[in-house]
Coordinates of C-alpha atoms in Angstrom, one line a residue:
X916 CA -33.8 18.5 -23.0
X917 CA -30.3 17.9 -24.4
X918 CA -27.2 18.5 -22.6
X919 CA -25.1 21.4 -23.2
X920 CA -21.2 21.1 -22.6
X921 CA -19.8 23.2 -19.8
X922 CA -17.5 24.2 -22.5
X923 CA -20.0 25.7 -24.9
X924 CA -21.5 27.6 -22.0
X925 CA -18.9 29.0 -20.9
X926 CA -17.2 30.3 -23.6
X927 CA -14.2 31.9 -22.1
X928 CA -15.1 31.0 -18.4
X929 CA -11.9 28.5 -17.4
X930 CA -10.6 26.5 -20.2
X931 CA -9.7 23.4 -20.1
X932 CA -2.5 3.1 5.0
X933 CA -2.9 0.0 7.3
X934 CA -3.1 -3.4 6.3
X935 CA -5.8 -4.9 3.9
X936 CA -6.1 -7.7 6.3
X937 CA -7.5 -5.2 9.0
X938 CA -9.7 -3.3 6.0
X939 CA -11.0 -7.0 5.3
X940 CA -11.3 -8.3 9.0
X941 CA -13.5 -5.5 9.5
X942 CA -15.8 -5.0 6.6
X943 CA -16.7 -7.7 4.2
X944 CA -18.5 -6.1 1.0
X945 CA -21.8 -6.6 1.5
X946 CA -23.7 -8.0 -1.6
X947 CA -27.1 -6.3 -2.5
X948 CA -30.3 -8.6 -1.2
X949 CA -32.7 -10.3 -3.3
X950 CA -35.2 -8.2 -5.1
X951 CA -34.6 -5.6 -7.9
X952 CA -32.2 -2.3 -7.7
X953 CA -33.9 0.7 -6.0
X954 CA -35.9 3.2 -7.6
X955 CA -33.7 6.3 -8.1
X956 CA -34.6 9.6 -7.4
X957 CA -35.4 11.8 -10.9
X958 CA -32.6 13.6 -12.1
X959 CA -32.9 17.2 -13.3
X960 CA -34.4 18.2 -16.3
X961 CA -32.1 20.6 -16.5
X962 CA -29.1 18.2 -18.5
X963 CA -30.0 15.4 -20.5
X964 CA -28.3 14.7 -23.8
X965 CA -29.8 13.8 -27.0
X966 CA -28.8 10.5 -28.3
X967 CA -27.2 12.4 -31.4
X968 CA -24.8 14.4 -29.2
X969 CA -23.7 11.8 -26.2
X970 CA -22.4 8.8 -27.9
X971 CA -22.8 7.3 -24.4
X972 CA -27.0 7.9 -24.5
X973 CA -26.6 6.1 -28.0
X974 CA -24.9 3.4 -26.5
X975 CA -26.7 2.9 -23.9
X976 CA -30.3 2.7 -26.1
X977 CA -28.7 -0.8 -26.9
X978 CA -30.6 -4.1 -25.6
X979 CA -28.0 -5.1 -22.0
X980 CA -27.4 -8.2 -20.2
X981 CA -26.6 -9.0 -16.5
X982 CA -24.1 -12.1 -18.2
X983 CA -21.1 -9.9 -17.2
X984 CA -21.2 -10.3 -13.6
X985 CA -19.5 -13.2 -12.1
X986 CA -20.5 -13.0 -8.2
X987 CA -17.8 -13.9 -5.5
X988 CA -18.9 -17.3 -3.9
X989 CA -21.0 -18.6 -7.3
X990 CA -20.8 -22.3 -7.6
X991 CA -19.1 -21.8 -10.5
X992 CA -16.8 -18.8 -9.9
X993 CA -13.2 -19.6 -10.0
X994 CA -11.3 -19.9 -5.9
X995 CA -7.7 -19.4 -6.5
X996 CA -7.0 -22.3 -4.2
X997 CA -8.6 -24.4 -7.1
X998 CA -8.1 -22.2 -10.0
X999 CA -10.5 -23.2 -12.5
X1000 CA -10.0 -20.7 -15.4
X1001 CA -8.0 -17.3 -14.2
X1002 CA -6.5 -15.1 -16.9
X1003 CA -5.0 -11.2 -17.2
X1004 CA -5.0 -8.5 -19.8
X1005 CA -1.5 -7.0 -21.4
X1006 CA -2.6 -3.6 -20.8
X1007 CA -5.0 -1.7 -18.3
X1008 CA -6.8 0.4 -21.3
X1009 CA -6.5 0.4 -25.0
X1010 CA -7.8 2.6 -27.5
X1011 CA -10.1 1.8 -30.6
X1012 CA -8.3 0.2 -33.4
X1013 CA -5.5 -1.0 -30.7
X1014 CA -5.2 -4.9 -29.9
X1015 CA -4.9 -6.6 -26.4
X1016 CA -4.3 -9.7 -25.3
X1017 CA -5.8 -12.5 -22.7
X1018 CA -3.5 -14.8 -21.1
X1019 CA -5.6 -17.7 -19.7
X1020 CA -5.0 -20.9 -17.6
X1021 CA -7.4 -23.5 -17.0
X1022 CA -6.8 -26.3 -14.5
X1023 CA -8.6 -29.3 -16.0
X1024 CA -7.5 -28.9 -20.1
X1025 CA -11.1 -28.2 -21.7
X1026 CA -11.9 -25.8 -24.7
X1027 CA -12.7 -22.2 -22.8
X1028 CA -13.4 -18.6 -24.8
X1029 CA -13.6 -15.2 -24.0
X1030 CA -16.5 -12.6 -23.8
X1031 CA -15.9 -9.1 -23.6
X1032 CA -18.8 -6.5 -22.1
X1033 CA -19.0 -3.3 -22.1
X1034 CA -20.6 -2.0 -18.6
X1035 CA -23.1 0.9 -18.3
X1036 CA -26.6 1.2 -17.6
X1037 CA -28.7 -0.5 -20.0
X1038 CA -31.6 0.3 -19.0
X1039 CA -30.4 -1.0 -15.3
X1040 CA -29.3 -4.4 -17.1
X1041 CA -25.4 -3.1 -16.4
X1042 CA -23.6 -4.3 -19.4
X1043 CA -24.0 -5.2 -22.9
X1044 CA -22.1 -8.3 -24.6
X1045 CA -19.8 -6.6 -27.5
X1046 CA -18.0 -10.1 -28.9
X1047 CA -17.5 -13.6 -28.2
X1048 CA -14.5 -15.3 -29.2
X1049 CA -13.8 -18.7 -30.6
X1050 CA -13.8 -21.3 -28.1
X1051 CA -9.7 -22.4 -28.0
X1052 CA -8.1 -25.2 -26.4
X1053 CA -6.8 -24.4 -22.6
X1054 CA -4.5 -26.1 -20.3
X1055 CA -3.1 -25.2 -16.9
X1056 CA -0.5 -22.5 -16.9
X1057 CA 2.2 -22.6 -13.8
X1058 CA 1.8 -19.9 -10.9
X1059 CA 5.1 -18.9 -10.5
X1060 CA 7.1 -18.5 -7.0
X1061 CA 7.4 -14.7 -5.6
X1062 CA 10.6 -12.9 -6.5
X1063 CA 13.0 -13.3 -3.8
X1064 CA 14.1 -9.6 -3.2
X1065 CA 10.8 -7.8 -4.1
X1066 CA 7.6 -10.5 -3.4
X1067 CA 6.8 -10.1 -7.3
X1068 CA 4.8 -12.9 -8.7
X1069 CA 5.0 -12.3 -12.4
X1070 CA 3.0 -14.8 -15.1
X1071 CA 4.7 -15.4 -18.3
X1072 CA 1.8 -17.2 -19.5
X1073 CA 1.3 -17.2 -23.1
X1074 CA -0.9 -15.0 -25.3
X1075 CA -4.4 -17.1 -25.6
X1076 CA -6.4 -14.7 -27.4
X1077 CA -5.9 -11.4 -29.0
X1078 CA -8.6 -9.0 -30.4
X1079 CA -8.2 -5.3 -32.2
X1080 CA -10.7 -3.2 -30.3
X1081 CA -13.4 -1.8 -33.7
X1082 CA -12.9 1.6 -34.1
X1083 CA -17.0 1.9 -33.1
X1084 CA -16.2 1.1 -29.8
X1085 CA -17.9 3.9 -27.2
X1086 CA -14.6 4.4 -24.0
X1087 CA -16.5 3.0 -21.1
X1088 CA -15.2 0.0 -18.7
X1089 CA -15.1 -3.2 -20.1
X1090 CA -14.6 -6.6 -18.9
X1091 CA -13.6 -9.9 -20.3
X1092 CA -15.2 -12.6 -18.8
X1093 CA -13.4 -16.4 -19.1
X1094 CA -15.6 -19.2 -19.1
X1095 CA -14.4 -22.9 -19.5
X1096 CA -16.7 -25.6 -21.1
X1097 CA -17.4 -27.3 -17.5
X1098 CA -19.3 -23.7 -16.8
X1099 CA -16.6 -22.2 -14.9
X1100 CA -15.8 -18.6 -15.4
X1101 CA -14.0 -15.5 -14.0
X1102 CA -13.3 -12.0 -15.4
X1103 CA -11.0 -9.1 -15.5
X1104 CA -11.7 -5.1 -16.4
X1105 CA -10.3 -3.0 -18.8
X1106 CA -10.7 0.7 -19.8
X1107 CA -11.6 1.3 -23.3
X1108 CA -9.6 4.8 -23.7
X1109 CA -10.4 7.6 -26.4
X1110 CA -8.3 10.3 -25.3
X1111 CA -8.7 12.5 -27.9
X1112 CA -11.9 13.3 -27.6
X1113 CA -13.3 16.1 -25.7
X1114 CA -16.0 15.3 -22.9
X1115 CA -17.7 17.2 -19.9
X1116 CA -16.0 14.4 -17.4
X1117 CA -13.4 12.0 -17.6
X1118 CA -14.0 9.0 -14.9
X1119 CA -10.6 7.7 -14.0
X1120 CA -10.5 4.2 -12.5
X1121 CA -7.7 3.5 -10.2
X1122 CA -6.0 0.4 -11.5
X1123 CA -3.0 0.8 -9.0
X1124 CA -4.8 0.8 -6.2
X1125 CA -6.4 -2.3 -8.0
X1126 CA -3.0 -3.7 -8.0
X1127 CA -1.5 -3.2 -4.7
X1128 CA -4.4 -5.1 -3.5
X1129 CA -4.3 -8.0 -5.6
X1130 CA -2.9 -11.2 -3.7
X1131 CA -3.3 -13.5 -6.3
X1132 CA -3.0 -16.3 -5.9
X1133 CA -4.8 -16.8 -2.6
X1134 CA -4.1 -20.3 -2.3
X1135 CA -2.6 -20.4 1.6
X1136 CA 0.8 -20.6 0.4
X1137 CA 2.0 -18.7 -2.5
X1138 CA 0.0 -14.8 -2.6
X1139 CA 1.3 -11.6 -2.0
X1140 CA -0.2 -8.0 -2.4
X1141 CA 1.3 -4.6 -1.0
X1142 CA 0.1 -5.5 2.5
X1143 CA 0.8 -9.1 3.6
X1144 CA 1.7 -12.5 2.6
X1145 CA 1.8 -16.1 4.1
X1146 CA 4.0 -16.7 7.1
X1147 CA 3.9 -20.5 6.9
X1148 CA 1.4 -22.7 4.6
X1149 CA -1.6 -22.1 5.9
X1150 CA -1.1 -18.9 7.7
X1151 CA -1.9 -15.2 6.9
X1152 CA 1.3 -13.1 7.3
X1153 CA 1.5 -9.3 8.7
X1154 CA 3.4 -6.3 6.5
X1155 CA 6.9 -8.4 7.0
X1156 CA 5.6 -11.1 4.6
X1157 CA 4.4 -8.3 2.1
X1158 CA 5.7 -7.5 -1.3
X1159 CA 7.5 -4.7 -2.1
X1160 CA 6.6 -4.9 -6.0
X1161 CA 3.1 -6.1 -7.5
X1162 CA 2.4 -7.3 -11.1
X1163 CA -0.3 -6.5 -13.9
X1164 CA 0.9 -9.7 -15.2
X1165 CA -1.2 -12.1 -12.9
X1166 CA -5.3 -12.6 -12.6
X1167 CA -7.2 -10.8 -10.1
X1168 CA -8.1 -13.0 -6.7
X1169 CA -10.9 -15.5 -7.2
X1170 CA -13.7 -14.6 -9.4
X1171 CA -11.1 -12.1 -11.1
X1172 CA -12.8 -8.5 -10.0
X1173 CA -10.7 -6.5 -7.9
X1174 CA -11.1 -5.4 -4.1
X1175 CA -12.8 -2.5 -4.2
X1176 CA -14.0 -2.3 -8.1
X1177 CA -17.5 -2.2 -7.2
X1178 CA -17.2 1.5 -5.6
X1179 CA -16.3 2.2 -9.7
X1180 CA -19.2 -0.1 -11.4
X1181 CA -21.9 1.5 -8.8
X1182 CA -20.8 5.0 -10.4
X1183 CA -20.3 4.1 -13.8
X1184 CA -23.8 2.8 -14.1
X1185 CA -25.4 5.8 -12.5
X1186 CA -23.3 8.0 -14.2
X1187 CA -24.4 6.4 -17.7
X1188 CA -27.7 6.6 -16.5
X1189 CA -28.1 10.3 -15.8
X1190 CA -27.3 10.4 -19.3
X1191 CA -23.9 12.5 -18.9
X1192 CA -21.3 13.3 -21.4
X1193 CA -18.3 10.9 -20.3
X1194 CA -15.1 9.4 -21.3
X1195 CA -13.0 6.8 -19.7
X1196 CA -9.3 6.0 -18.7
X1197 CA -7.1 4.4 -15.8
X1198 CA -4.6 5.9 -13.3
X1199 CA -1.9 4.1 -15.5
X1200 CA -3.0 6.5 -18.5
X1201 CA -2.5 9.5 -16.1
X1202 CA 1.1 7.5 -15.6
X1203 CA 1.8 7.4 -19.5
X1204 CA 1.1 10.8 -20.2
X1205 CA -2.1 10.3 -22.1
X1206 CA -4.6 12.5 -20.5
X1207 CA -4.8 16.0 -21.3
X1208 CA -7.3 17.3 -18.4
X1209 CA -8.1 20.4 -20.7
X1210 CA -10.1 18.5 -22.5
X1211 CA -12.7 17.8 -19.9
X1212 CA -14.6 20.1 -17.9
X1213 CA -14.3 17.9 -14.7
X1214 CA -11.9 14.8 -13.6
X1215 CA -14.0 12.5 -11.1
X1216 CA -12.4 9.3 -9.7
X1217 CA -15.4 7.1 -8.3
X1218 CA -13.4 4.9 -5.9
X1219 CA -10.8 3.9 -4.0
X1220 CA -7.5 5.6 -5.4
X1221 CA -4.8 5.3 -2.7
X1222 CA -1.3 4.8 -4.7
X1223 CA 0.0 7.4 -7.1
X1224 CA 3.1 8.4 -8.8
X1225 CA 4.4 11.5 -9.8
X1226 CA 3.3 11.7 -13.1
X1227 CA -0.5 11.0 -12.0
X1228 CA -0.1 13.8 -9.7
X1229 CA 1.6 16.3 -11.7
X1230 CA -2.1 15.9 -13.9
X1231 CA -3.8 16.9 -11.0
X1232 CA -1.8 20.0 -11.0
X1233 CA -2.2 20.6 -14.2
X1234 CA -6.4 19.8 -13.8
X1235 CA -6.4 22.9 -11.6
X1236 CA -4.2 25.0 -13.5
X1237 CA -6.3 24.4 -16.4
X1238 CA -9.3 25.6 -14.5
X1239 CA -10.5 21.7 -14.8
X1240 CA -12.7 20.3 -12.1
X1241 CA -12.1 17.5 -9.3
X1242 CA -14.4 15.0 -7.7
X1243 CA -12.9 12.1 -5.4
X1244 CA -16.5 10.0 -4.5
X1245 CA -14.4 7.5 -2.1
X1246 CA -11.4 8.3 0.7
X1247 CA -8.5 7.6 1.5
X1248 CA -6.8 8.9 -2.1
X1249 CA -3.2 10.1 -3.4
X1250 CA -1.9 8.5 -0.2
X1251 CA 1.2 6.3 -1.2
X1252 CA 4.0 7.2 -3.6
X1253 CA 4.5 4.7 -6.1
X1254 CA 6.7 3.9 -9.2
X1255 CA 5.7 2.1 -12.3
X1256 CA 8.3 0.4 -14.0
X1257 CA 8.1 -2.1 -17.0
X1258 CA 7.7 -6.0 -17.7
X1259 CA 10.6 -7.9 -18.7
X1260 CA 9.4 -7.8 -22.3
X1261 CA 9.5 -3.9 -22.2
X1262 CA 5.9 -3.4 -21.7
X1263 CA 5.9 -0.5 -20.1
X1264 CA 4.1 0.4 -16.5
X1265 CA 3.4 -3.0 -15.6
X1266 CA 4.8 -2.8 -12.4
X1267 CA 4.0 -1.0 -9.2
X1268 CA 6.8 -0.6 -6.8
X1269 CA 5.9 0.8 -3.2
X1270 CA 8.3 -0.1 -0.8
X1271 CA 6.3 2.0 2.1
X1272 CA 8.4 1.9 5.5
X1273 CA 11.4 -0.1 4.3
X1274 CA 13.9 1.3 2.6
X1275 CA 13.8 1.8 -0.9
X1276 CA 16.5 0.5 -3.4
X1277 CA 15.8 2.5 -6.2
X1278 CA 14.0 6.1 -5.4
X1279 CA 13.9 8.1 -8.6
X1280 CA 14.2 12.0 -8.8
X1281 CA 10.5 12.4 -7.3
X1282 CA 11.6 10.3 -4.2
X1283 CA 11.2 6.7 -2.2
X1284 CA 8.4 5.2 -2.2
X1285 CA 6.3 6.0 0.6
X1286 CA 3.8 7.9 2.1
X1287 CA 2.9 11.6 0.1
X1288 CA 2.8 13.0 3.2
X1289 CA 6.3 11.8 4.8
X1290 CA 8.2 13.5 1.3
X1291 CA 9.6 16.8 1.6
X1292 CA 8.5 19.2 -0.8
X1293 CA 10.9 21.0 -2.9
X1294 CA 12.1 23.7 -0.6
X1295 CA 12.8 20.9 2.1
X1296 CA 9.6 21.0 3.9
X1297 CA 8.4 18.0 5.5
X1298 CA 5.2 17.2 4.7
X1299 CA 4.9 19.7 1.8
X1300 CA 3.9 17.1 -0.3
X1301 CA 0.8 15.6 2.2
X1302 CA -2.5 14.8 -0.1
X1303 CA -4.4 17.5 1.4
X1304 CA -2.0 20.0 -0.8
X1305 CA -4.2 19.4 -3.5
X1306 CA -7.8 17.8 -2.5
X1307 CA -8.1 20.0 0.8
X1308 CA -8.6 17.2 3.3
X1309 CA -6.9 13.7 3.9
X1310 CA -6.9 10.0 5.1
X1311 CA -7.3 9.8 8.8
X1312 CA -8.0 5.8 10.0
X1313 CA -9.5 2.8 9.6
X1314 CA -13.4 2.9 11.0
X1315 CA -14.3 0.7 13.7
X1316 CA -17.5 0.4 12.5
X1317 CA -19.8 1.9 9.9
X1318 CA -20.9 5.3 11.3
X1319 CA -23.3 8.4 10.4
X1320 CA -22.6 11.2 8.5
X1321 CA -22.7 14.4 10.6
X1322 CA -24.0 17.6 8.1
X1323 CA -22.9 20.8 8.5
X1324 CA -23.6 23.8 5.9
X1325 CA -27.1 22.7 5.5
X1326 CA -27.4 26.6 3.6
X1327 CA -24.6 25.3 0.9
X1328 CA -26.2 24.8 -2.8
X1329 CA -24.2 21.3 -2.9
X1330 CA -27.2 20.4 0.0
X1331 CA -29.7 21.7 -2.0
X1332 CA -33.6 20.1 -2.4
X1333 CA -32.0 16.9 -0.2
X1334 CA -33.8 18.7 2.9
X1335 CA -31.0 18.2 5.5
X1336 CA -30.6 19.9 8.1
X1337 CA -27.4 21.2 10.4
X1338 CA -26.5 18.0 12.6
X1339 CA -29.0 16.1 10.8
X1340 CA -27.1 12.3 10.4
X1341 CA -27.0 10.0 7.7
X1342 CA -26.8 6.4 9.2
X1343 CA -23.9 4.3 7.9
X1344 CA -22.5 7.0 5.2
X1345 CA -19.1 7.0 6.9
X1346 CA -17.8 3.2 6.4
X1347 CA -14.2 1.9 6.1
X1348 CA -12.3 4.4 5.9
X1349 CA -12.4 7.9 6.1
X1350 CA -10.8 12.0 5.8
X1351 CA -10.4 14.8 7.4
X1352 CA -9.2 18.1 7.5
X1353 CA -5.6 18.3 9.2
X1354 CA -4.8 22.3 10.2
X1355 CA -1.3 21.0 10.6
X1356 CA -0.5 20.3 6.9
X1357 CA -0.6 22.0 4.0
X1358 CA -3.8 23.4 2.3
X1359 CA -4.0 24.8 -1.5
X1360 CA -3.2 28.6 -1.4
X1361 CA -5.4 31.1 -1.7
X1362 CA -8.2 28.7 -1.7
X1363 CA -11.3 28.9 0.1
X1364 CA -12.7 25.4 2.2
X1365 CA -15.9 24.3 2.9
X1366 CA -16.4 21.5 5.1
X1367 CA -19.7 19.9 4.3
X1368 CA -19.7 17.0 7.2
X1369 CA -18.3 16.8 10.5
X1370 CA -18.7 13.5 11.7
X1371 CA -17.8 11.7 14.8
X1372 CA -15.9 7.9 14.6
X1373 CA -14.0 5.1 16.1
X1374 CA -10.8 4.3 14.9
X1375 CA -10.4 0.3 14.5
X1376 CA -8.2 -0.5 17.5
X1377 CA -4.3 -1.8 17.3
X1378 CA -2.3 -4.1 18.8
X1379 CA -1.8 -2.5 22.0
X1380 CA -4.3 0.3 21.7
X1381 CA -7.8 0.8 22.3
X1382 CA -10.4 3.1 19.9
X1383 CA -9.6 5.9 19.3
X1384 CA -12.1 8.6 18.3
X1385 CA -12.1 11.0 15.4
X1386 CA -13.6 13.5 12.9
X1387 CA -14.5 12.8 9.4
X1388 CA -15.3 15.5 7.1
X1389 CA -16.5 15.8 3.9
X1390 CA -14.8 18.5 1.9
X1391 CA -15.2 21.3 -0.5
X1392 CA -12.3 23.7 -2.2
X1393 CA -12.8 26.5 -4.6
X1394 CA -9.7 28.2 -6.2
X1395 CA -9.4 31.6 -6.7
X1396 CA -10.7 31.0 -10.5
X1397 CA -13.7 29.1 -9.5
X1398 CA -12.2 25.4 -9.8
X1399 CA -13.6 22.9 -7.6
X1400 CA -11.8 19.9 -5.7
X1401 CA -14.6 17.9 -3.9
X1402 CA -13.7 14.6 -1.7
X1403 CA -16.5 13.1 -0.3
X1404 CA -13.7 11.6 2.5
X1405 CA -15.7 7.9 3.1
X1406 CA -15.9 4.5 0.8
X1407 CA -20.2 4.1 0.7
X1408 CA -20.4 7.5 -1.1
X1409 CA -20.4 5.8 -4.7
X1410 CA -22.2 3.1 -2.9
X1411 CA -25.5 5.2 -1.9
X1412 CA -25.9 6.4 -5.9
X1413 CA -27.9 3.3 -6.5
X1414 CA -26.7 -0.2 -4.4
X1415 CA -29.5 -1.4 -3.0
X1416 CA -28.1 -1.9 0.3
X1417 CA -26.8 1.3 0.4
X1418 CA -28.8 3.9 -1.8
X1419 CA -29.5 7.8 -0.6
X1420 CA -31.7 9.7 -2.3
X1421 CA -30.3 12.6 0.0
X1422 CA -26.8 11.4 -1.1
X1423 CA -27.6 11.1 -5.2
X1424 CA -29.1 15.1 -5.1
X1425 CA -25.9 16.0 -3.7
X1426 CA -24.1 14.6 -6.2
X1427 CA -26.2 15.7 -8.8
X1428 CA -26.0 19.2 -7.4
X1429 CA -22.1 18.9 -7.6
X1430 CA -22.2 17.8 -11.2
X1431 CA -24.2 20.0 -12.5
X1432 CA -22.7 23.2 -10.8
X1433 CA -19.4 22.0 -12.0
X1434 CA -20.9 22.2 -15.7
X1435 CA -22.0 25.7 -14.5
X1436 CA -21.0 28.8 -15.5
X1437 CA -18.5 29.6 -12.1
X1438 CA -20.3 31.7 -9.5
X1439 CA -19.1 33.3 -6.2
X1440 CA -17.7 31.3 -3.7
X1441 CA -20.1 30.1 -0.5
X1442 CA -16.6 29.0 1.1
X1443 CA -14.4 30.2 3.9
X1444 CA -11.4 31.7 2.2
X1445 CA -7.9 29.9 3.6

């Protein structure tokens, strides 16, 4: 049975934190065992679109290939303390008919080439090969030293290979995998935009959160990211041998896919496989001004999306205005204030500037560059501006260790036919990092809340301090109109869709429930007005 846009339904009804080294020390991404992908649970016959409509069903009919992953630790995935072949892209998304570029290095000179992928489901295959270009001679390109007043490590590599994206090209996330003629290889993602184009979700994948992570190189000497450095050769640094500013103009660490990237890929294949009406773009679009969120009947962002400007914000604002859906799948998101400013060249947004608790050089009019909720909002407020202003909860600590989710509102249609009960716990669910709601800050007005977890956890302990206990909760707000904001307020949410290790089949009904009430005409709210 085909699907049917929200916005042909409808009609008239609504138009469009701590340190990465504590993060790391703690939880190490755990890689999916041996044996093929679980079997998911059936979705609803209520959507599914015909392969005429959904250009992403069309695409996704085509024959895939598993050749676009390049697994951390493979013998012949690129270490940045060797570097074998690393290379970046000169923009984060680009539309059909636009070019990019690949900047590569290779350590030992050898011919190398370029493959680009376009990721989905395939028929659980998770990408299909698009082109391969020439093979091209490569030779090793300098890292160059960190700025001295901002930690920026900038590559002015040259251009190696440039390709205009066909104009056939489905949006979806892409990556370009490098592989040198010894066999080695690594990879970096891209977003295939088509802004123009009206679609019941937009998935939104949060390249500056991508950024602020990136400590390329990781060679024991030379790296920085938004969190630490090296204090000596050798030896990890703390927050006082951070940087202040991060480039898109360097690799990604290692094999060249970013911290955190897989929360994204798990949802972008399941999505594609439930055979939904989607488009594509990255947090730097939302920067640029190319998003329109009335053009969507929902804006979802799968993963971890912690650093935002003002400009990505004010879309939010406008999302809800516009009577437009929210789904956050991950935590921790909207948490730092950032500022993009451009490369040397003029490329615009190629920088990410977050200078956090250190004073900031250069705030502009929307403020320094720190945490949303330390700004003052415009009437002088302090903490006007905290995240859970617009998604209804917010970031509250670093877990311990991976703990259960605690359900409440078992009676709620987004638990529907997963057969939960109040209290009932789902083992591991909370992981990482998680929210909560904060009746000290501020909560959208006039909205009604429904918290759909309450789960107990231990705070990772500090220098100093011992664990600390706290409450995570998975949240739910309607607006007065209908519009929903969900945040699912823990990292293995988009993990349990489908990752072996980690698949729900409680957890993927719930998220199909959500998605397909948000394509609903709006009904009455099951929420506690606010």
């Amino acid at each position: 049975m085909s699907v049917v846009s929200r916005r042909k339904v409808m009609g008239t009804f609504g138009a469009g934190a701590v340190t990465a080294a504590g993060i790391g020390a703690a939880y190490a991404y755990r890689e999916a065992p041996a044996g093929p992908p679980p079997t998911p649970t059936p979705p609803s016959t209520v959507r599914r679109a015909a392969a005429g409509a959904n250009p992403v069903v069309s695409e996704n009919a085509h024959a895939g290939t598993a050749d676009w992953e390049v697994p951390a630790g493979a013998r012949l995935s690129t270490k940045d303390r060797v570097g074998q072949i690393q290379g970046y892209a000169s923009t984060t998304s680009v539309a059909p008919g636009e070019a990019l570029s690949f900047h590569v290095s290779v350590r030992n000179p050898q011919p190398f080439r370029v493959a680009l992928y376009r990721l989905g489901h395939y028929d659980g295959a998770g990408g299909r090969l698009m082109t391969t270009g020439p093979w091209l001679d490569g030779s090793r390109l300098p890292a160059p030293a960190p700025h001295p007043g901002t930690g920026a490590i900038v590559c002015d590599w040259h251009r190696s290979w440039t390709y205009r994206v066909p104009t056939g090209w489905v949006s979806g996330v892409y990556m370009a995998v490098f592989q040198a003629r010894d066999g080695h290889r690594s990879c970096t993602p891209f977003v295939v935009r088509e802004p123009d184009r009206e679609a019941d979700f937009l998935v939104v994948l949060p390249f500056t959160t991508y950024q602020a992570y990136n400590q390329w190189p990781l060679d024991g000497r030379t790296g920085k990211n938004l969190y630490r450095g090296y204090s000596r050769p050798g030896v990890a640094g703390d927050s006082a041998h951070r940087a202040f500013e991060v480039s898109f103009d360097r690799p990604y660490s290692d094999h060249g896919l970013p911290r955190w990237a897989k929360l994204d890929l798990g949802f972008t294949r399941w999505v594609e496989a439930e055979g939904h009406d989607v488009t594509y773009a990255t947090s730097v679009d939302l920067h640029e001004g190319r998003i329109d969120p009335r053009r969507y009947t929902a804006m979802i962002f799968p993963g971890h999306d912690e650093y935002w400007s003002q400009p990505m914000r004010d879309v939010l604002d406008r999302a809800v205005e516009a009577g437009t859906h929210l789904a956050f799948l991950a935590a921790n998101n909207i948490y730092f204030h950032i500022r993009l400013t451009g490369a040397a060249d003029g490329t615009p947004a190629r920088t990410v500037a977050c200078y956090k608790q250190a004073a900031d050089p250069s705030p502009d009019a929307s403020g320094p560059t720190e945490r949303w909720r330390d700004l003052a909002d415009e009437h002088g407020k302090k903490c006007g501006r905290a995240e859970q202003g617009v998604l209804g909860v917010q970031y509250n600590g670093i877990l311990a260790e991976p703990a259960p989710l605690v359900v409440r509102r078992p009676d709620h249609w987004f638990w529907d036919g997963t057969g939960l009960k109040d209290g009932e716990e789902i083992p591991g669910l909370v992981a990482v990092e998680a929210d909560g709601y904060d009746s000290k800050m501020p909560y959208p007005e006039g909205a009604a809340r429904t918290l759909l977890s309450e789960s107990p956890y231990r705070v990772k302990a500090t220098k100093g301090g011992g664990h600390r206990r706290r409450i995570q909760n998975t949240g739910l707000t309607e607006h007065e109109d209908g519009t929903l904001v969900f945040v699912a307020g823990t990292f293995h949410w988009p993990l349990a869709l489908r990752h072996p290790a980690h698949h729900d089949p409680r957890i993927e009904r719930a998220t199909r429930n959500l998605l397909e009430r948000m394509l609903s005409p709006r009904g009455q709210s099951e929420s506690e007005s606010v």
